[in-house]
Coordinates of C-alpha atoms in Angstrom, one line a residue:
Chain A
M30 CA 0.0 -0.1 -0.2
K31 CA 3.2 2.3 0.8
T32 CA 4.3 1.6 -2.7
R33 CA 1.2 2.4 -4.2
L34 CA 0.9 5.7 -2.2
G35 CA 4.6 6.3 -3.2
K36 CA 3.9 5.7 -6.9
K37 CA 0.6 8.0 -6.6
W38 CA 2.8 10.7 -5.4
L39 CA 5.3 9.9 -8.2
I40 CA 2.2 10.2 -10.7
V41 CA 1.1 13.7 -9.3
G42 CA 4.8 14.7 -9.3
V43 CA 5.1 13.8 -12.9
I44 CA 1.9 15.2 -13.9
W45 CA 2.3 18.5 -12.4
G46 CA 5.9 18.7 -13.5
A47 CA 4.4 18.0 -16.9
V48 CA 1.9 20.9 -16.1
L49 CA 4.8 23.2 -15.1
A50 CA 6.7 22.5 -18.1
M51 CA 3.8 22.8 -20.4
T52 CA 3.2 26.5 -18.6
G53 CA 6.5 27.4 -19.5
W54 CA 6.6 26.0 -22.9
N55 CA 3.1 27.8 -23.5
T56 CA 4.3 31.2 -21.8
L57 CA 7.1 31.1 -24.4
L58 CA 4.5 30.3 -27.3
V59 CA 2.4 33.1 -26.2
N60 CA 5.5 35.5 -26.1
Q61 CA 6.6 34.2 -29.6
V62 CA 3.1 34.7 -31.1
Q63 CA 2.6 38.2 -29.5
S64 CA 6.1 38.9 -30.8
R65 CA 5.0 37.9 -34.4
R66 CA 1.6 39.6 -34.1
Q67 CA 3.5 42.8 -33.4
E68 CA 5.7 42.1 -36.3
L69 CA 2.7 41.8 -38.5
G70 CA 1.2 44.8 -37.3
T71 CA 4.3 46.6 -37.9
L72 CA 4.7 45.3 -41.4
R73 CA 1.0 46.1 -42.3
M74 CA 1.7 49.6 -40.9
D75 CA 4.8 50.0 -42.8
L76 CA 3.3 48.6 -46.1
N77 CA 0.1 50.7 -45.7
F78 CA 2.5 53.6 -45.1
L79 CA 4.3 52.9 -48.3
Q80 CA 1.3 52.6 -50.2
S81 CA -0.4 55.7 -49.2
K82 CA 2.7 57.8 -49.2
Q83 CA 4.2 56.4 -52.4
T84 CA 4.0 59.9 -54.2
G85 CA 5.6 61.5 -51.7
I86 CA 8.1 58.7 -51.5
Q87 CA 8.9 58.8 -55.0
E88 CA 9.4 62.9 -54.2
V89 CA 11.8 62.2 -51.8
H90 CA 13.8 59.9 -53.8
R91 CA 13.5 62.2 -56.6
Q92 CA 15.0 64.8 -54.5
Q93 CA 17.6 62.7 -53.2
L94 CA 18.8 61.5 -56.7
R95 CA 19.1 64.9 -57.4
L96 CA 21.8 65.4 -54.8
T97 CA 24.2 63.1 -56.8
H98 CA 25.3 63.2 -60.4
P99 CA 24.7 60.0 -62.4
V100 CA 27.7 59.5 -64.8
K101 CA 29.5 57.1 -66.7
S102 CA 32.7 57.8 -65.6
F103 CA 34.2 60.8 -63.7
G104 CA 35.6 62.1 -66.6
L105 CA 32.5 62.5 -68.7
G106 CA 30.8 64.0 -65.6
F107 CA 33.4 66.6 -64.9
L108 CA 33.4 67.3 -68.6
V109 CA 29.4 68.4 -68.3
V110 CA 29.8 70.1 -64.9
E111 CA 32.9 72.4 -66.1
N112 CA 31.0 73.0 -69.5
D113 CA 28.0 74.0 -67.5
L114 CA 29.8 75.9 -65.3
K115 CA 31.3 78.0 -67.7
R116 CA 28.2 78.3 -70.3
L117 CA 26.7 80.0 -66.8
S118 CA 29.6 82.3 -66.4
W119 CA 29.3 83.5 -69.8
D120 CA 25.6 83.9 -69.1
F121 CA 26.6 86.1 -66.0
G122 CA 29.5 88.1 -67.6
L123 CA 32.0 86.4 -65.4
Q124 CA 35.6 86.2 -66.9
Q125 CA 38.4 84.1 -66.6
M126 CA 36.8 81.2 -65.2
Q127 CA 38.9 78.1 -64.4
V128 CA 37.5 74.8 -62.9
E129 CA 39.7 72.2 -61.9
A130 CA 39.3 69.0 -60.1
D131 CA 41.1 67.5 -57.1
D132 CA 42.9 64.2 -57.5
I133 CA 40.3 61.6 -57.3
T134 CA 40.8 58.4 -55.4
Q135 CA 39.1 55.1 -56.5
D136 CA 35.7 54.4 -55.3
A137 CA 35.3 58.1 -54.3
R138 CA 32.0 59.4 -54.8
S139 CA 32.8 63.1 -54.4
V140 CA 35.5 65.2 -55.5
S141 CA 36.4 68.7 -54.6
I142 CA 36.6 71.4 -57.6
S143 CA 38.1 74.7 -57.5
I144 CA 36.9 77.5 -59.2
L145 CA 38.4 80.8 -60.1
A146 CA 36.5 83.7 -61.9
A147 CA 36.0 87.3 -61.7
G148 CA 33.2 89.6 -62.3
P149 CA 31.0 92.1 -60.5
V150 CA 29.6 90.8 -57.2
P151 CA 26.2 90.8 -58.1
A152 CA 27.3 88.7 -61.3
I153 CA 29.2 86.2 -58.8
V154 CA 26.0 86.0 -56.5
G155 CA 23.8 85.2 -59.6
W156 CA 26.2 82.8 -61.0
I157 CA 26.3 80.9 -57.5
A158 CA 22.5 80.9 -57.3
A159 CA 22.1 79.6 -60.6
V160 CA 24.5 76.6 -60.1
E161 CA 22.9 75.6 -56.8
D162 CA 19.7 75.7 -58.3
A163 CA 20.6 73.8 -61.5
H164 CA 23.3 71.6 -60.2
P165 CA 22.1 70.2 -56.9
Y166 CA 25.0 68.2 -56.6
L167 CA 27.5 70.7 -56.6
V168 CA 27.7 72.1 -53.2
I169 CA 29.8 74.6 -51.9
E170 CA 32.5 73.9 -49.2
R171 CA 34.4 77.5 -49.2
M172 CA 34.2 80.5 -51.1
D173 CA 36.0 83.6 -51.1
I174 CA 35.0 86.7 -53.0
S175 CA 37.2 89.8 -52.5
Y176 CA 37.1 93.0 -54.1
D177 CA 40.0 94.7 -56.1
N178 CA 39.3 98.3 -55.4
R179 CA 42.0 99.4 -58.3
N180 CA 40.5 97.3 -60.8
R181 CA 37.1 97.6 -59.8
T182 CA 36.5 93.9 -59.7
S183 CA 35.7 91.1 -57.8
R184 CA 37.2 87.7 -57.7
L185 CA 35.8 84.6 -56.6
Q186 CA 37.6 81.7 -55.3
A187 CA 35.6 78.6 -54.6
V188 CA 35.6 75.2 -53.6
F189 CA 32.8 73.0 -54.5
N190 CA 32.1 69.5 -53.6
Y191 CA 31.3 67.4 -56.6
R192 CA 29.1 64.4 -55.9
Y193 CA 28.6 61.7 -58.6
I194 CA 27.7 58.3 -58.8
L195 CA 28.7 56.1 -61.4
A196 CA 25.8 54.9 -63.3
E197 CA 25.4 50.8 -64.9
P198 CA 26.5 51.0 -68.3
E199 CA 23.4 50.2 -70.4
R200 CA 23.2 46.7 -71.7
M201 CA 23.0 46.0 -75.4
G202 CA 20.5 44.1 -77.1
Chain M
M18 CA -8.8 3.0 -19.8
I19 CA -8.1 3.2 -16.0
R20 CA -9.4 0.2 -14.3
R21 CA -10.7 0.8 -10.5
Q22 CA -8.8 -2.0 -8.3
P23 CA -11.3 -4.5 -7.0
S24 CA -11.9 -4.3 -3.1
L25 CA -11.1 -7.0 -1.1
I26 CA -12.6 -7.6 2.8
T27 CA -10.9 -10.1 5.0
I28 CA -12.7 -11.5 8.0
A29 CA -10.7 -13.5 10.5
S30 CA -11.6 -15.8 13.3
E31 CA -9.4 -17.9 15.4
E32 CA -9.2 -20.9 13.1
T33 CA -10.1 -19.4 9.7
I34 CA -9.4 -16.5 7.4
C35 CA -11.8 -15.6 4.3
F36 CA -11.2 -13.5 1.5
L37 CA -14.4 -11.8 0.2
T38 CA -14.8 -9.4 -2.8
L39 CA -17.5 -7.3 -3.7
S40 CA -19.0 -7.7 -7.0
T41 CA -20.3 -5.3 -9.4
D42 CA -24.1 -5.8 -8.2
G43 CA -23.3 -5.1 -4.9
R44 CA -23.0 -8.9 -3.6
F45 CA -20.0 -10.7 -1.7
Q46 CA -18.0 -13.4 -3.4
T47 CA -15.9 -15.8 -1.6
L48 CA -12.3 -15.9 -3.4
A49 CA -10.7 -18.1 -0.7
S50 CA -11.2 -19.5 2.9
L51 CA -7.8 -20.7 4.5
P52 CA -6.9 -22.3 7.9
L53 CA -5.4 -19.2 9.8
E54 CA -2.4 -21.0 11.0
D55 CA -1.5 -22.1 7.8
F56 CA -1.9 -18.7 6.4
L57 CA 0.0 -17.2 9.1
E58 CA 3.1 -19.7 9.0
G59 CA 3.1 -19.3 5.3
S60 CA 2.2 -23.1 4.4
A61 CA -0.7 -21.6 2.7
K62 CA 1.4 -20.2 -0.3
A63 CA 0.2 -16.9 -1.9
A64 CA -0.3 -19.4 -5.0
D65 CA -3.5 -20.5 -2.6
L66 CA -5.2 -17.3 -2.9
P67 CA -6.7 -16.2 -6.3
R68 CA -4.8 -13.6 -8.4
S69 CA -7.6 -11.2 -8.1
A70 CA -7.3 -11.4 -4.3
L71 CA -3.7 -10.4 -4.5
H72 CA -4.1 -7.6 -7.1
A73 CA -7.3 -6.3 -5.1
V74 CA -7.0 -3.4 -2.7
N75 CA -7.7 -4.8 0.9
R76 CA -10.3 -2.3 2.2
L77 CA -11.0 -3.8 5.6
L78 CA -9.8 -6.8 8.1
V79 CA -12.7 -7.8 10.6
V80 CA -11.1 -9.8 13.7
P81 CA -12.5 -11.0 16.7
D82 CA -13.9 -8.5 19.3
Y83 CA -11.3 -9.9 21.8
W84 CA -8.1 -8.9 19.4
M85 CA -9.1 -5.6 20.2
G86 CA -8.9 -3.7 23.5
S87 CA -10.6 -0.9 24.5
R88 CA -10.2 2.0 27.4
F89 CA -11.8 4.9 28.7
D90 CA -9.4 7.9 30.3
E91 CA -10.6 10.9 31.7
F92 CA -8.3 13.5 29.6
Q93 CA -8.8 17.3 29.1
A94 CA -6.6 17.9 26.3
R95 CA -7.8 18.0 22.6
K96 CA -4.6 18.5 20.6
K97 CA -4.0 15.7 18.7
S98 CA -0.4 15.3 19.2
V99 CA -0.8 15.3 23.0
I100 CA -3.3 12.6 22.8
A101 CA -1.2 10.6 20.3
A102 CA 1.6 10.7 23.0
F103 CA -0.6 9.8 25.7
I104 CA -2.1 7.0 23.9
E105 CA 1.2 5.6 22.6
R106 CA 2.7 5.9 25.9
K107 CA -0.2 4.0 27.7
L108 CA 0.1 1.3 25.3
K109 CA 3.5 0.8 25.6
L110 CA 3.3 0.7 29.3
E111 CA 0.6 -1.9 29.2
Q112 CA 1.6 -3.9 26.3
P113 CA 5.5 -3.8 26.4
L114 CA 5.9 -7.2 24.3
L115 CA 4.1 -5.6 21.4
T116 CA 6.3 -3.2 20.0
Q117 CA 4.2 -1.8 17.4
A118 CA 1.1 -1.2 19.6
G119 CA 1.8 2.4 19.5
D120 CA 0.9 2.0 15.4
F121 CA -2.3 0.2 15.9
Y122 CA -5.1 2.4 17.4
H123 CA -8.2 4.7 17.4
Y124 CA -9.3 7.2 19.6
A125 CA -12.7 9.2 20.2
I126 CA -13.3 11.9 22.6
V127 CA -16.6 11.7 24.2
Q128 CA -18.2 13.3 27.2
D129 CA -19.9 11.2 29.9
Q130 CA -22.9 12.0 32.0
N131 CA -21.3 14.6 34.0
H132 CA -20.0 16.1 30.8
R133 CA -16.7 15.3 31.7
Q134 CA -14.3 14.5 28.7
Q135 CA -13.3 11.1 28.3
L136 CA -10.7 9.8 25.4
Y137 CA -12.0 6.3 24.2
T138 CA -8.9 4.4 22.7
F139 CA -9.5 1.0 20.9
Y140 CA -6.3 -0.9 20.1
L141 CA -5.0 -4.2 18.9
Q142 CA -3.9 -6.1 22.0
E143 CA -3.4 -10.0 20.7
E144 CA 0.0 -10.9 19.3
I145 CA -1.8 -12.9 16.3
A146 CA -3.7 -9.8 15.2
Y147 CA -0.3 -8.0 14.6
R148 CA 1.1 -11.3 12.7
L149 CA -1.7 -11.3 10.6
Y150 CA -1.5 -7.9 9.6
R151 CA 2.2 -8.4 8.7
R152 CA 1.5 -11.5 6.9
L153 CA -1.2 -9.7 5.0
E154 CA 1.2 -6.8 4.1
T155 CA 4.0 -9.0 3.0
L156 CA 1.5 -10.4 0.4
G157 CA 1.0 -6.7 -0.8
I158 CA -2.7 -6.8 0.8
G159 CA -2.3 -5.0 4.0
P160 CA -5.5 -3.8 5.3
L161 CA -6.3 -0.3 5.0
R162 CA -8.8 -0.4 7.9
I163 CA -9.2 -3.0 10.7
T164 CA -12.4 -3.5 12.7
T165 CA -14.4 -6.1 14.9
P166 CA -18.1 -7.1 14.8
A167 CA -18.6 -4.8 17.7
Q168 CA -17.4 -2.0 16.1
V169 CA -19.8 -2.6 13.1
W170 CA -22.4 -3.1 15.3
Q171 CA -21.7 0.1 17.1
A172 CA -21.4 2.0 13.9
N173 CA -24.8 0.1 12.8
L174 CA -26.7 1.0 15.9
G175 CA -25.5 4.3 15.8
D176 CA -27.7 5.2 13.0
R177 CA -30.6 3.3 14.3
V178 CA -30.7 4.2 18.0
G179 CA -31.5 7.9 19.2
D180 CA -29.4 9.2 21.5
F181 CA -26.8 6.1 21.1
S182 CA -23.8 8.3 21.8
S183 CA -25.2 9.6 25.4
K184 CA -26.5 6.8 26.9
G185 CA -25.8 3.0 28.0
V186 CA -26.9 0.7 25.3
G187 CA -27.0 -3.2 25.3
F188 CA -27.4 -5.4 22.1
I189 CA -28.5 -9.1 22.2
H190 CA -27.7 -10.7 18.9
L191 CA -29.4 -14.3 18.7
G192 CA -28.4 -17.2 16.9
E193 CA -29.7 -20.9 16.5
A194 CA -26.8 -22.1 18.4
D195 CA -25.1 -19.1 19.9
C196 CA -26.1 -15.8 21.3
F197 CA -23.7 -12.6 21.1
L198 CA -24.2 -9.7 23.7
Y199 CA -22.8 -6.5 23.1
F200 CA -22.5 -3.5 25.5
F201 CA -21.9 0.3 24.3
F202 CA -21.3 3.2 26.6
M203 CA -21.3 6.7 25.6
G204 CA -21.6 5.5 22.0
Q205 CA -18.3 3.3 22.4
F206 CA -18.0 -0.2 22.6
L207 CA -17.2 -1.7 25.9
F208 CA -17.3 -5.2 25.7
S209 CA -18.7 -8.2 24.5
R210 CA -19.7 -11.7 25.1
N211 CA -20.4 -15.0 23.4
I212 CA -22.7 -17.4 24.9
Q213 CA -22.9 -21.0 23.4
I214 CA -26.3 -22.2 23.6
P215 CA -26.8 -25.8 24.7
D216 CA -29.3 -28.3 23.3
T217 CA -31.8 -27.9 25.2
G218 CA -34.1 -30.5 23.3
G219 CA -36.8 -27.9 21.9
D220 CA -37.2 -26.5 25.6
A221 CA -37.0 -22.6 24.8
A222 CA -37.8 -21.5 28.4
Q223 CA -34.4 -23.1 29.3
M224 CA -32.5 -21.2 27.0
Y225 CA -34.1 -18.0 27.8
N226 CA -33.1 -18.6 31.4
L227 CA -29.7 -19.3 30.4
L228 CA -29.7 -16.1 28.5
N229 CA -31.5 -14.1 31.2
Y230 CA -28.8 -15.2 33.7
E231 CA -25.7 -14.3 31.3
I232 CA -27.7 -10.8 30.6
N233 CA -28.1 -10.2 34.2
Q234 CA -24.2 -11.1 34.5
S235 CA -23.1 -8.6 32.0
F236 CA -25.5 -6.0 33.6
Y237 CA -23.6 -6.2 36.5
L238 CA -20.1 -6.1 34.8
Y239 CA -21.4 -3.5 32.9
S240 CA -22.1 -1.4 36.3
Q241 CA -18.8 -1.9 37.8
K242 CA -17.2 -1.0 34.7
T243 CA -19.0 2.4 34.0
K244 CA -20.7 3.1 37.4
S245 CA -23.7 3.3 35.6
A246 CA -26.7 1.3 34.2
V247 CA -27.6 0.1 30.9
D248 CA -30.3 2.3 29.6
S249 CA -31.6 0.7 26.7
L250 CA -31.5 -2.9 25.6
F251 CA -31.8 -4.0 21.6
M252 CA -32.5 -7.3 20.0
L253 CA -31.9 -9.2 16.8
A254 CA -33.5 -12.6 17.0
P255 CA -34.8 -15.0 14.1
D256 CA -38.6 -14.7 15.6
T257 CA -40.1 -11.8 17.4
S258 CA -41.2 -14.0 20.4
A259 CA -37.7 -14.1 21.9
V260 CA -38.1 -10.5 22.5
D261 CA -41.1 -10.8 24.3
Q262 CA -39.8 -13.6 26.5
L263 CA -36.6 -11.9 27.4
T264 CA -38.6 -8.6 28.1
E265 CA -40.5 -10.8 30.4
L266 CA -37.7 -12.6 32.0
L267 CA -35.5 -9.5 32.5
G268 CA -38.0 -7.6 33.7
R269 CA -37.4 -4.8 31.4
E270 CA -38.1 -3.4 27.9
V271 CA -36.2 -5.5 25.2
Q272 CA -36.7 -3.4 21.9
G273 CA -36.9 -5.5 19.1
L274 CA -34.8 -4.7 15.7
P275 CA -35.7 -5.8 12.1
S276 CA -33.2 -8.5 10.5
L277 CA -30.5 -6.7 8.8
K278 CA -29.6 -9.7 6.6
T279 CA -30.3 -9.1 2.6
E280 CA -29.2 -11.0 -0.3
T281 CA -26.2 -8.6 -0.3
G282 CA -24.9 -10.3 3.0
I283 CA -21.7 -12.2 3.3
P284 CA -22.0 -15.5 1.5
G285 CA -22.4 -19.2 2.6
E286 CA -18.7 -19.9 2.9
A287 CA -18.1 -17.1 5.2
M288 CA -20.6 -18.3 7.7
A289 CA -17.8 -19.8 9.8
F290 CA -18.0 -16.4 11.2
P291 CA -21.2 -16.4 13.4
S292 CA -20.9 -13.0 14.5
C293 CA -20.6 -11.5 11.2
R294 CA -23.6 -13.4 9.7
E295 CA -25.8 -10.4 9.9
F296 CA -23.8 -7.9 8.0
T297 CA -24.6 -6.4 4.7
A298 CA -22.2 -5.3 1.8
L299 CA -23.0 -1.8 3.4
D300 CA -22.0 -2.5 6.6
L301 CA -18.6 -3.7 5.5
T302 CA -17.8 -1.1 3.2
R303 CA -18.6 2.2 4.7
H304 CA -16.0 4.1 5.9
G305 CA -16.8 5.1 9.7
E306 CA -15.1 6.0 12.9
H307 CA -15.6 2.2 13.5
C308 CA -12.1 1.2 12.4
L309 CA -8.2 1.7 13.1
S310 CA -5.5 1.8 10.8
Y311 CA -1.9 1.2 10.9
R312 CA -0.9 5.0 11.9
P313 CA 1.8 5.5 9.2
L314 CA -0.7 4.2 6.5
K315 CA -3.4 6.4 7.9
N316 CA -1.3 9.4 7.7
E317 CA -0.7 8.3 4.2
L318 CA -4.5 7.7 3.5
A319 CA -5.2 11.3 4.8
W320 CA -3.1 12.5 1.7
R321 CA -4.9 10.2 -0.5
P322 CA -7.8 12.8 -1.4
V323 CA -5.0 15.4 -1.8
Q324 CA -3.5 12.9 -4.4
W325 CA -6.2 12.3 -6.1
A326 CA -7.1 15.8 -6.3
G327 CA -3.6 16.9 -7.5
I328 CA -3.9 14.0 -10.2
A329 CA -7.4 15.3 -11.1
V330 CA -6.5 19.1 -11.3
G331 CA -2.9 18.4 -12.9
L332 CA -4.7 16.3 -15.6
F333 CA -7.5 18.8 -16.4
L334 CA -4.7 21.7 -16.4
A335 CA -2.5 19.3 -18.6
V336 CA -5.2 19.0 -21.0
L337 CA -6.1 22.7 -21.1
L338 CA -2.7 23.3 -21.6
T339 CA -2.3 21.0 -24.4
V340 CA -5.1 22.4 -26.1
E341 CA -3.6 26.0 -25.5
S342 CA -0.5 24.9 -26.9
G343 CA -2.6 23.5 -29.9
V344 CA -4.4 26.7 -30.4
L345 CA -0.9 28.9 -30.2
Y346 CA 0.9 26.7 -32.7
L347 CA -2.2 27.2 -34.8
W348 CA -2.3 30.9 -34.2
S349 CA 1.7 31.2 -34.7
G350 CA 1.2 29.4 -38.1
S351 CA -1.5 31.7 -39.2
V352 CA 0.4 34.7 -38.3
D353 CA 3.5 33.2 -40.2
R354 CA 1.1 32.6 -43.2
Q355 CA 0.1 36.3 -43.0
M356 CA 3.5 37.8 -42.7
I357 CA 4.8 35.5 -45.7
E358 CA 1.8 36.7 -47.7
L359 CA 2.4 40.2 -47.1
T360 CA 6.1 40.0 -47.6
S361 CA 5.9 38.2 -51.1
T362 CA 3.5 41.0 -52.2
A363 CA 6.0 43.8 -51.4
A364 CA 8.7 44.0 -54.1
D365 CA 11.4 45.2 -51.4
P366 CA 11.3 44.3 -48.0
P367 CA 9.2 47.1 -46.1
E368 CA 11.9 47.6 -43.7
L369 CA 14.6 48.2 -46.2
A370 CA 12.4 50.5 -48.4
L371 CA 11.9 52.6 -44.9
Q372 CA 15.3 52.4 -44.3
D373 CA 16.1 53.9 -47.8
I374 CA 13.7 56.6 -47.1
S375 CA 15.0 57.6 -43.8
Q376 CA 18.4 57.7 -45.3
A377 CA 17.0 59.8 -48.2
L378 CA 15.5 62.0 -45.8
D379 CA 18.3 62.4 -43.7
E380 CA 20.5 63.5 -46.9
I381 CA 17.9 65.9 -47.9
T382 CA 17.5 67.3 -44.6
R383 CA 21.4 67.5 -44.2
E384 CA 21.6 69.6 -47.6
L385 CA 18.7 71.7 -46.7
E386 CA 20.3 72.5 -43.3
R387 CA 23.5 73.7 -44.9
P388 CA 23.6 77.5 -45.7
S389 CA 23.3 78.2 -49.6
G390 CA 26.5 80.0 -50.8
S391 CA 23.9 82.7 -52.7
G392 CA 21.4 83.1 -49.9
T393 CA 24.3 83.9 -47.4
L394 CA 25.6 86.5 -49.9
M395 CA 22.5 87.7 -50.4
R396 CA 21.5 88.1 -46.9
T397 CA 24.9 89.6 -46.2
L398 CA 24.5 92.2 -49.2
L399 CA 21.2 93.1 -48.1
A400 CA 22.4 93.6 -44.6
M401 CA 25.2 96.2 -45.9
P402 CA 24.2 99.8 -45.3
D403 CA 25.2 102.3 -48.3
A404 CA 28.4 103.4 -46.4
V405 CA 29.7 100.0 -46.3
S406 CA 31.6 98.5 -49.0
V407 CA 32.9 94.8 -49.2
R408 CA 36.5 94.0 -49.4
K409 CA 36.3 90.3 -48.9
I410 CA 33.7 87.8 -47.9
S411 CA 34.7 84.3 -46.9
L412 CA 32.2 81.6 -46.3
D413 CA 33.4 78.1 -45.1
V414 CA 31.1 75.3 -44.8
S415 CA 33.2 72.5 -44.6
G416 CA 32.8 72.1 -40.8
T417 CA 30.6 74.6 -38.6
P418 CA 29.5 77.3 -41.2
V419 CA 31.5 80.4 -40.8
L420 CA 31.2 83.8 -42.5
K421 CA 34.1 86.2 -42.4
M422 CA 34.0 89.5 -43.8
E423 CA 36.3 92.6 -44.5
A424 CA 34.8 95.7 -45.4
I425 CA 35.2 99.4 -45.5
V426 CA 32.8 102.0 -43.8
D427 CA 32.5 105.3 -45.2
A428 CA 32.2 107.9 -42.2
D429 CA 33.2 111.3 -41.7
H430 CA 33.6 110.9 -38.2
P431 CA 33.8 108.1 -35.2
D432 CA 30.0 108.7 -34.2
A433 CA 28.7 108.4 -38.0
F434 CA 30.9 105.4 -38.3
K435 CA 29.8 103.9 -34.9
A436 CA 25.8 104.4 -36.2
T437 CA 26.7 102.8 -39.6
L438 CA 28.5 100.0 -37.8
T439 CA 25.5 99.6 -35.3
V440 CA 22.9 99.7 -38.3
F441 CA 25.1 96.9 -40.1
L442 CA 25.5 94.7 -37.4
N443 CA 21.9 94.8 -36.2
Q444 CA 21.1 94.0 -39.9
L445 CA 22.9 91.0 -39.8
N446 CA 21.8 89.9 -36.3
Q447 CA 18.2 90.4 -37.7
R448 CA 18.9 88.5 -41.2
F449 CA 20.8 85.5 -39.9
N450 CA 18.7 85.3 -36.9
L451 CA 21.9 85.7 -34.5
K452 CA 19.8 86.5 -31.6
P453 CA 21.3 84.1 -29.2
N454 CA 25.1 84.8 -30.1
A455 CA 24.1 88.5 -31.5
L456 CA 27.1 90.0 -33.1
R457 CA 28.3 93.3 -31.2
E458 CA 30.6 96.3 -31.7
K459 CA 33.3 94.1 -29.5
D460 CA 33.4 91.2 -31.9
V461 CA 34.6 93.7 -34.7
V462 CA 37.8 94.3 -35.3
I463 CA 38.0 98.0 -36.2
R464 CA 41.2 99.5 -38.0
L465 CA 41.5 103.2 -38.9
D466 CA 43.6 103.5 -42.2
R467 CA 44.3 107.2 -43.5
S468 CA 46.7 105.6 -46.3
E469 CA 43.8 104.5 -48.5
G470 CA 42.1 107.9 -48.7
D471 CA 43.0 111.3 -49.4
G472 CA 45.0 111.6 -46.2
R473 CA 42.3 113.9 -44.3
R474 CA 39.4 111.7 -45.0
P475 CA 39.7 108.6 -42.6
V476 CA 39.0 104.8 -43.6
Y477 CA 37.3 102.3 -41.2
Q478 CA 38.2 98.9 -42.0
I479 CA 36.2 96.3 -40.2
N480 CA 36.8 92.7 -40.0
F481 CA 34.5 90.1 -38.4
G482 CA 33.2 86.5 -38.5
F483 CA 30.3 84.6 -37.0
E484 CA 28.6 81.3 -37.1
I485 CA 25.7 80.5 -39.0
S486 CA 23.5 78.5 -37.6

């Protein structure tokens, strides 16, 4: 009889051990499910946000793309930039425009461009405004405008940061 | 399937031991009947007992009345541990040879006619009873409870007789060849007697005279033991005329009890126990205070409801938790499926898309926060009064944006210069929103240079710089 009662305690212990283990396991599962449901809720909200704000997001990406100049190579990109800057300088009546790029390192995504020009201050200001408006990927790092009282002219010395990205070559065929 | 273990009831006399089982229809069946001494000596092997007996739960062992002793003690305490210690000490003193006497007793607290608390104890007092218990325990069928015919009658009469626990009761159990006399005091068994009825050759009067004599002797013994008289006398007899006869002979009322025996009574093979012949299945299966148990076993039995409750509640919870676990698995699977569906419809993972947007916004914000070159120049030029001419403007935005300026102020005298400078600085403070760190005259380096002019008119050169927020 003692053995039977002892066995019964063993059974009680095993059952309650299992109950405790299952409680722990279920708590773990509940936490997992809760966490997954939160993830699902977040995912839904993200997708809803992405869907509802698609136009705004596209605009953001468009604005971001404007901050970098997509080029096939740096040389080609720089050529375009130099040409544009000089064309603008003519438009604003600036003279002696010099555009030089610093040495570029491999995998560089931005290069400093030094610019020298001469002309009246309003023309310089207009030129800078036009550059900033037309070329957001050219960002001013430093700029000195000095006025030569004798020659009655101003000189611009500026360093622009030219940000570019090498575009993937188009596939043929 | 959980099969309930069959119940076994064991009845022992001086010569025989009988094993009964209770069938599903409530009838007793004899499994085995063996000579007691052979059984105790082990010459009646376990094989002599049917397999069903050895796998049953021995719920009750009925032993002859005299195998158990009883005593009344005036005792005030009610605390169980104090009572147990008192009884065990008494039993060890009275029965020094029976080392296990302290493990086989039962007690009840009663009040006598004078409302004094009495401790009634009954216990195993015969060595053979201990031997029998040990033998049964060895075979794995140790009885849960041990009782005597007198104790069974005590329980039975307790149900039938009003105020049984507060008066002296005598009970005559008359058979064909024998008669048992039981006496109870304050609802507890006091003593019993077994009277063999001699063959009187059909002379009933002689038998009743004998009974009259023996009963009166018992009354005397009763009065000696309890210092009180028997209040009520009950009788169970094959025919009702015996009740009338004894009433007349004893000169006091004897109340007849209807026969208890039904078809559920103990079978014929067990009739070797005449004191038990009137017992029914109900008498022997109900749990009452009329039994004693092996103390350690009793303690364990007290935990039995807890064990069953523990098993039942545990199983119930286990089932609930299993169901919960299943539901959680299904739920988890459903959530996973929904996530897979949602992510499969999106071109890029949403978190990557959001990261891209965040990065783009950061980049745009950074650019917007940088002072524009043309804007800075315009604001500076617009802030300049007419009397101020720029010599040099330097803008450095590689780190914290800083604007440095050199200019000439055309003024006839220092007061005019000061006024112009103040206007200029105020304009700059306003246009560049420099209120927290506003430019003041002390921040400006002023140099008076006469060499640049015509020698008479002073040239005020100013030089300063400030951070653009």
